[in-house]
Structure formats: C-alpha cells, structure tokens
PDB file of C-alpha atoms in Angstrom:
ATOM      1  CA  MET A   1       5.988  10.174  14.585  1.00 43.00           C
ATOM      2  CA  PRO A   2       5.224  13.140  12.003  1.00 51.00           C
ATOM      3  CA  GLN A   3       8.820  13.135  10.828  1.00 55.00           C
ATOM      4  CA  ASP A   4       9.297   9.569  10.640  1.00 73.00           C
ATOM      5  CA  LEU A   5       6.043   9.621   8.336  1.00 77.00           C
ATOM      6  CA  LEU A   6       7.443  12.157   5.983  1.00 78.00           C
ATOM      7  CA  GLN A   7      10.804  10.103   5.730  1.00 80.00           C
ATOM      8  CA  TRP A   8       8.905   6.905   4.986  1.00 83.00           C
ATOM      9  CA  LEU A   9       6.908   8.772   2.242  1.00 85.00           C
ATOM     10  CA  LYS A  10       9.897  10.236   0.733  1.00 85.00           C
ATOM     11  CA  ASP A  11      11.749   6.772   1.034  1.00 85.00           C
ATOM     12  CA  HIS A  12       8.707   5.502  -1.064  1.00 85.00           C
ATOM     13  CA  VAL A  13       8.919   8.156  -3.521  1.00 84.00           C
ATOM     14  CA  LEU A  14      12.528   7.567  -4.179  1.00 84.00           C
ATOM     15  CA  ASP A  15      12.053   3.751  -4.441  1.00 82.00           C
ATOM     16  CA  CYS A  16       9.273   4.655  -6.982  1.00 81.00           C
ATOM     17  CA  VAL A  17      10.982   7.453  -8.908  1.00 75.00           C
ATOM     18  CA  GLY A  18      14.380   5.507  -9.274  1.00 67.00           C
ATOM     19  CA  PRO A  19      14.569   1.618 -10.404  1.00 54.00           C
ATOM     20  CA  ARG A  20      11.103   0.113 -10.210  1.00 45.00           C
ATOM     21  CA  THR A  21      10.478  -2.270  -7.423  1.00 46.00           C
ATOM     22  CA  SER A  22       7.468  -4.102  -6.024  1.00 46.00           C
ATOM     23  CA  GLY A  23       5.668  -1.202  -4.907  1.00 46.00           C
ATOM     24  CA  PHE A  24       6.174  -2.102  -1.408  1.00 48.00           C
ATOM     25  CA  SER A  25       8.009   0.584   0.937  1.00 45.00           C
ATOM     26  CA  ILE A  26      10.379  -1.192   3.338  1.00 45.00           C
ATOM     27  CA  LYS A  27      11.416   0.477   6.549  1.00 46.00           C
ATOM     28  CA  ASN A  28      14.937  -0.953   6.722  1.00 45.00           C
ATOM     29  CA  ALA A  29      15.864   0.236   3.091  1.00 60.00           C
ATOM     30  CA  THR A  30      16.278   3.996   4.167  1.00 68.00           C
ATOM     31  CA  HIS A  31      17.878   6.682   1.892  1.00 78.00           C
ATOM     32  CA  THR A  32      20.542   9.370   2.823  1.00 81.00           C
ATOM     33  CA  ALA A  33      19.590  12.882   3.830  1.00 80.00           C
ATOM     34  CA  GLU A  34      21.023  14.161   0.393  1.00 81.00           C
ATOM     35  CA  GLU A  35      18.626  11.907  -1.387  1.00 82.00           C
ATOM     36  CA  HIS A  36      15.476  12.938   0.611  1.00 78.00           C
ATOM     37  CA  THR A  37      16.301  16.785  -0.026  1.00 78.00           C
ATOM     38  CA  SER A  38      16.861  16.027  -3.694  1.00 81.00           C
ATOM     39  CA  ILE A  39      13.224  15.670  -4.380  1.00 83.00           C
ATOM     40  CA  LEU A  40      10.718  18.411  -3.798  1.00 82.00           C
ATOM     41  CA  PHE A  41       6.828  18.108  -3.912  1.00 86.00           C
ATOM     42  CA  LYS A  42       5.190  20.422  -6.352  1.00 86.00           C
ATOM     43  CA  CYS A  43       3.473  23.338  -4.613  1.00 86.00           C
ATOM     44  CA  ASN A  44       4.196  21.389  -1.298  1.00 85.00           C
ATOM     45  CA  ARG A  45       1.011  19.584  -1.703  1.00 90.00           C
ATOM     46  CA  ILE A  46      -0.203  16.016  -1.327  1.00 91.00           C
ATOM     47  CA  TYR A  47      -3.431  15.343  -2.668  1.00 93.00           C
ATOM     48  CA  HIS A  48      -5.974  13.355  -0.848  1.00 94.00           C
ATOM     49  CA  HIS A  49      -8.792  11.114  -2.672  1.00 93.00           C
ATOM     50  CA  ASN A  50     -11.648   9.047  -1.531  1.00 91.00           C
ATOM     51  CA  LEU A  51     -11.619   6.059  -3.804  1.00 90.00           C
ATOM     52  CA  VAL A  52      -9.236   4.219  -6.066  1.00 91.00           C
ATOM     53  CA  ARG A  53     -10.560   2.237  -9.029  1.00 91.00           C
ATOM     54  CA  LEU A  54      -8.566  -0.749 -10.021  1.00 89.00           C
ATOM     55  CA  ASN A  55      -9.104  -2.372 -13.522  1.00 89.00           C
ATOM     56  CA  TYR A  56      -8.615  -5.807 -14.279  1.00 89.00           C
ATOM     57  CA  THR A  57      -9.665  -8.680 -16.758  1.00 89.00           C
ATOM     58  CA  THR A  58     -11.566 -11.585 -15.537  1.00 86.00           C
ATOM     59  CA  TYR A  59     -11.160 -15.118 -16.181  1.00 87.00           C
ATOM     60  CA  ASP A  60     -13.847 -14.962 -19.312  1.00 88.00           C
ATOM     61  CA  ILE A  61     -11.736 -11.788 -20.782  1.00 89.00           C
ATOM     62  CA  GLN A  62     -14.332  -9.096 -19.565  1.00 90.00           C
ATOM     63  CA  ARG A  63     -13.657  -5.802 -17.867  1.00 91.00           C
ATOM     64  CA  ALA A  64     -14.162  -5.545 -14.168  1.00 89.00           C
ATOM     65  CA  GLN A  65     -13.399  -3.204 -11.603  1.00 89.00           C
ATOM     66  CA  ASP A  66     -12.603  -3.274  -8.065  1.00 87.00           C
ATOM     67  CA  VAL A  67     -13.111  -0.023  -6.041  1.00 89.00           C
ATOM     68  CA  ILE A  68     -11.367   0.991  -2.754  1.00 89.00           C
ATOM     69  CA  ASN A  69     -13.648   3.434  -0.902  1.00 89.00           C
ATOM     70  CA  LEU A  70     -12.562   4.906   2.592  1.00 89.00           C
ATOM     71  CA  LYS A  71     -15.877   5.945   3.442  1.00 88.00           C
ATOM     72  CA  THR A  72     -17.225   2.223   3.639  1.00 86.00           C
ATOM     73  CA  ALA A  73     -16.013  -1.048   4.772  1.00 80.00           C
ATOM     74  CA  HIS A  74     -14.453  -1.841   1.170  1.00 81.00           C
ATOM     75  CA  CYS A  75     -10.944  -0.400   2.368  1.00 87.00           C
ATOM     76  CA  ASN A  76      -9.180  -3.672   3.194  1.00 87.00           C
ATOM     77  CA  ILE A  77      -6.978  -5.262   0.535  1.00 89.00           C
ATOM     78  CA  MET A  78      -4.772  -8.028  -0.110  1.00 88.00           C
ATOM     79  CA  LEU A  79      -1.100  -8.303  -1.618  1.00 87.00           C
ATOM     80  CA  LEU A  80       1.278 -10.845  -2.479  1.00 86.00           C
ATOM     81  CA  ARG A  81       3.901 -11.317   0.060  1.00 79.00           C
ATOM     82  CA  GLN A  82       6.914  -9.831  -1.622  1.00 71.00           C
ATOM     83  CA  HIS A  83       9.994 -10.818   0.908  1.00 64.00           C
ATOM     84  CA  ASN A  84      10.496 -13.634   2.890  1.00 58.00           C
ATOM     85  CA  ASP A  85      10.538 -11.971   6.584  1.00 57.00           C
ATOM     86  CA  GLY A  86      10.266 -15.041   8.540  1.00 54.00           C
ATOM     87  CA  ARG A  87       6.440 -14.897   8.442  1.00 57.00           C
ATOM     88  CA  ASP A  88       4.376 -17.560   7.222  1.00 58.00           C
ATOM     89  CA  GLY A  89       1.933 -17.318   3.944  1.00 64.00           C
ATOM     90  CA  TYR A  90       1.874 -16.021   0.505  1.00 77.00           C
ATOM     91  CA  TYR A  91      -0.272 -12.700   1.380  1.00 82.00           C
ATOM     92  CA  CYS A  92      -0.044  -9.702   3.023  1.00 85.00           C
ATOM     93  CA  TYR A  93      -3.289  -7.508   4.417  1.00 88.00           C
ATOM     94  CA  ALA A  94      -3.856  -4.394   5.097  1.00 90.00           C
ATOM     95  CA  ARG A  95      -6.485  -1.510   5.845  1.00 91.00           C
ATOM     96  CA  VAL A  96      -6.329   1.489   3.626  1.00 92.00           C
ATOM     97  CA  LEU A  97      -6.458   4.719   5.571  1.00 93.00           C
ATOM     98  CA  GLY A  98      -5.519   7.162   2.960  1.00 94.00           C
ATOM     99  CA  ILE A  99      -5.417   7.246  -0.831  1.00 94.00           C
ATOM    100  CA  HIS A 100      -3.175   9.671  -2.024  1.00 94.00           C
ATOM    101  CA  HIS A 101      -0.832  11.109  -5.039  1.00 93.00           C
ATOM    102  CA  VAL A 102       2.066  13.662  -5.065  1.00 92.00           C
ATOM    103  CA  ASN A 103       3.255  15.448  -8.225  1.00 90.00           C
ATOM    104  CA  VAL A 104       7.462  14.952  -7.395  1.00 88.00           C
ATOM    105  CA  VAL A 105      10.086  17.200  -8.762  1.00 87.00           C
ATOM    106  CA  CYS A 106      13.647  15.953  -9.167  1.00 81.00           C
ATOM    107  CA  ALA A 107      16.452  18.718  -7.854  1.00 76.00           C
ATOM    108  CA  GLY A 108      18.362  17.904 -10.959  1.00 73.00           C
ATOM    109  CA  ASN A 109      15.219  18.601 -13.430  1.00 69.00           C
ATOM    110  CA  VAL A 110      12.852  21.190 -12.193  1.00 68.00           C
ATOM    111  CA  TYR A 111      10.756  21.304 -15.068  1.00 73.00           C
ATOM    112  CA  LYS A 112       9.634  17.872 -15.156  1.00 81.00           C
ATOM    113  CA  SER A 113       7.287  16.294 -12.535  1.00 84.00           C
ATOM    114  CA  HIS A 114       6.380  12.752 -11.819  1.00 86.00           C
ATOM    115  CA  ARG A 115       2.877  11.868 -10.733  1.00 90.00           C
ATOM    116  CA  ILE A 116       3.307   9.154  -7.747  1.00 91.00           C
ATOM    117  CA  GLU A 117       0.187   7.575  -6.426  1.00 92.00           C
ATOM    118  CA  PHE A 118       0.287   5.747  -3.325  1.00 93.00           C
ATOM    119  CA  LEU A 119      -1.777   4.239  -0.213  1.00 94.00           C
ATOM    120  CA  PHE A 120      -1.411   4.893   3.073  1.00 93.00           C
ATOM    121  CA  VAL A 121      -2.094   1.279   5.075  1.00 92.00           C
ATOM    122  CA  GLN A 122      -2.212  -0.080   8.461  1.00 90.00           C
ATOM    123  CA  TRP A 123      -0.995  -3.785   8.172  1.00 89.00           C
ATOM    124  CA  HIS A 124      -2.873  -6.685   9.476  1.00 86.00           C
ATOM    125  CA  GLU A 125      -0.661  -9.820  10.769  1.00 82.00           C
ATOM    126  CA  SER A 126      -1.965 -13.082  10.157  1.00 78.00           C
ATOM    127  CA  ILE A 127      -2.830 -15.070  13.692  1.00 76.00           C
ATOM    128  CA  GLN A 128      -4.036 -18.434  11.685  1.00 71.00           C
ATOM    129  CA  ASP A 129      -3.056 -19.480   8.306  1.00 67.00           C
ATOM    130  CA  HIS A 130      -5.048 -20.894   5.523  1.00 65.00           C
ATOM    131  CA  THR A 131      -4.642 -24.727   5.437  1.00 67.00           C
ATOM    132  CA  TRP A 132      -6.652 -26.925   3.099  1.00 70.00           C
ATOM    133  CA  GLU A 133      -6.505 -29.895   5.506  1.00 74.00           C
ATOM    134  CA  THR A 134      -8.611 -28.282   8.091  1.00 72.00           C
ATOM    135  CA  HIS A 135     -10.706 -26.339   5.753  1.00 69.00           C
ATOM    136  CA  THR A 136      -9.704 -22.909   7.533  1.00 71.00           C
ATOM    137  CA  LEU A 137      -9.163 -19.457   6.516  1.00 71.00           C
ATOM    138  CA  CYS A 138      -6.624 -16.982   7.442  1.00 73.00           C
ATOM    139  CA  ARG A 139      -7.341 -14.963  10.344  1.00 77.00           C
ATOM    140  CA  VAL A 140      -5.713 -11.232  10.537  1.00 80.00           C
ATOM    141  CA  HIS A 141      -5.649  -8.742  13.366  1.00 78.00           C
ATOM    142  CA  PHE A 142      -4.224  -5.239  13.375  1.00 82.00           C
ATOM    143  CA  VAL A 143      -0.590  -4.877  13.930  1.00 85.00           C
ATOM    144  CA  LEU A 144       0.122  -3.264  17.394  1.00 83.00           C
ATOM    145  CA  LEU A 145       0.187   0.715  17.046  1.00 83.00           C
ATOM    146  CA  ALA A 146       3.329   0.653  19.215  1.00 83.00           C
ATOM    147  CA  ASN A 147       5.137  -1.385  16.591  1.00 84.00           C
ATOM    148  CA  PRO A 148       7.042   0.886  13.944  1.00 80.00           C
ATOM    149  CA  GLY A 149       5.794  -1.329  11.097  1.00 81.00           C
ATOM    150  CA  ALA A 150       2.202  -0.874  11.867  1.00 86.00           C
ATOM    151  CA  PHE A 151       1.852   1.673   9.151  1.00 89.00           C
ATOM    152  CA  GLY A 152       3.349   1.963   5.394  1.00 88.00           C
ATOM    153  CA  PHE A 153       3.064   3.236   1.911  1.00 90.00           C
ATOM    154  CA  MET A 154       2.567   1.061  -1.109  1.00 89.00           C
ATOM    155  CA  ASP A 155       1.375   1.220  -4.661  1.00 91.00           C
ATOM    156  CA  PRO A 156      -1.731   0.905  -5.628  1.00 91.00           C
ATOM    157  CA  GLY A 157      -0.410  -1.388  -8.840  1.00 89.00           C
ATOM    158  CA  ALA A 158       0.533  -4.076  -6.027  1.00 89.00           C
ATOM    159  CA  VAL A 159      -3.069  -4.538  -4.814  1.00 90.00           C
ATOM    160  CA  LEU A 160      -4.649  -7.912  -5.600  1.00 89.00           C
ATOM    161  CA  ARG A 161      -7.741  -7.716  -7.812  1.00 87.00           C
ATOM    162  CA  ALA A 162     -11.365  -9.450  -7.191  1.00 83.00           C
ATOM    163  CA  CYS A 163      -9.615 -10.370  -3.675  1.00 79.00           C
ATOM    164  CA  HIS A 164     -11.609  -9.454  -0.395  1.00 70.00           C
ATOM    165  CA  ILE A 165     -11.087  -9.740   3.179  1.00 73.00           C
ATOM    166  CA  ILE A 166     -14.416 -10.772   4.934  1.00 70.00           C
ATOM    167  CA  PRO A 167     -14.562  -9.305   8.514  1.00 66.00           C
ATOM    168  CA  ALA A 168     -15.763 -11.820  11.085  1.00 67.00           C
ATOM    169  CA  PHE A 169     -16.470 -10.146  14.484  1.00 63.00           C
ATOM    170  CA  SER A 170     -16.585 -12.032  17.546  1.00 60.00           C
TER     171      SER A 170
END
C-alpha cells in the first residue's frame, strides 16, 4: 500500500506540473517509471497542515472564507463530478484526511521548484441520490477500504465553496 500511495502521489504531482487538468488524480491514468524518477521532492519533505482556508465571493459581492479543519467535523467536502464514470449525480463527496504541500523539482531544471498543494481524501459513494420530486437529499457512505479507489489526492482549488455535508447518524 505505501508504494501505491507514493505512485498515486507522483501521478497527481505529474498531472499538476504538466498540462493543467481538473485537479483530480485519476487512478487509471498512470505515468511511466521514467516520468516518476524525473521529479524529486525538495529536501525529501512533504509538509503537513491542519487547516486550509478557501476564499470565495458571495452572491452579494462580499468576501467569505471556508475553512477545512482536520481536528473538527468540518473536514467533509463536495466537488463537481468531472468524469462520467457510470455513476449518477453531479457531485463527488470526500472526507479530507490530510492537507499537504510539496516542493517539486523537475530533473531537467534543478534550480526551480514548484509548490504543489494537495488534499489526501477518502471518497464517499452515493447510496441515495438527490431528487426534487420526493424532496430527498443525497445520502453517502465511505467507499470500502478494500476498494483501490477508496483514497485519492486532489487539488484544493477543485473544492466547492459554501457547500457542506451534514452528518446524519442513525
């Protein structure tokens, strides 16, 4: 598992350094071993943070801020679904397990580093979709840990602002 996690992280970093995509790390689009060795983490460090602040503009042109804090219940996020992978709905849901950044150095240019910020998340899957006709909200639960797609990396810029998951325990 740790080797797979490092490979997923390097895939995400390569996607961020290369052509700009949606911010999602897709497990199916892996890079070659040569590409993985072409990037280095400066000082072999990954930096951890306890919270991230996401700024946005409200409907009445005011400034507002969402905070994702790992030490509170405010660590669930909502995203727009970027790919039609056979699932219904327009949104993805996840729980943020880690907020990190890494300074990446490409092998061709050892003097310039890129700061890549990313979230380590555990994905939720929908068990009941939102419908206007029955006035029901979407219900989600964690993807099983045995599933290789249960965890992933994503860009904090892809998080929807002013949207929250409300826990409903039974």
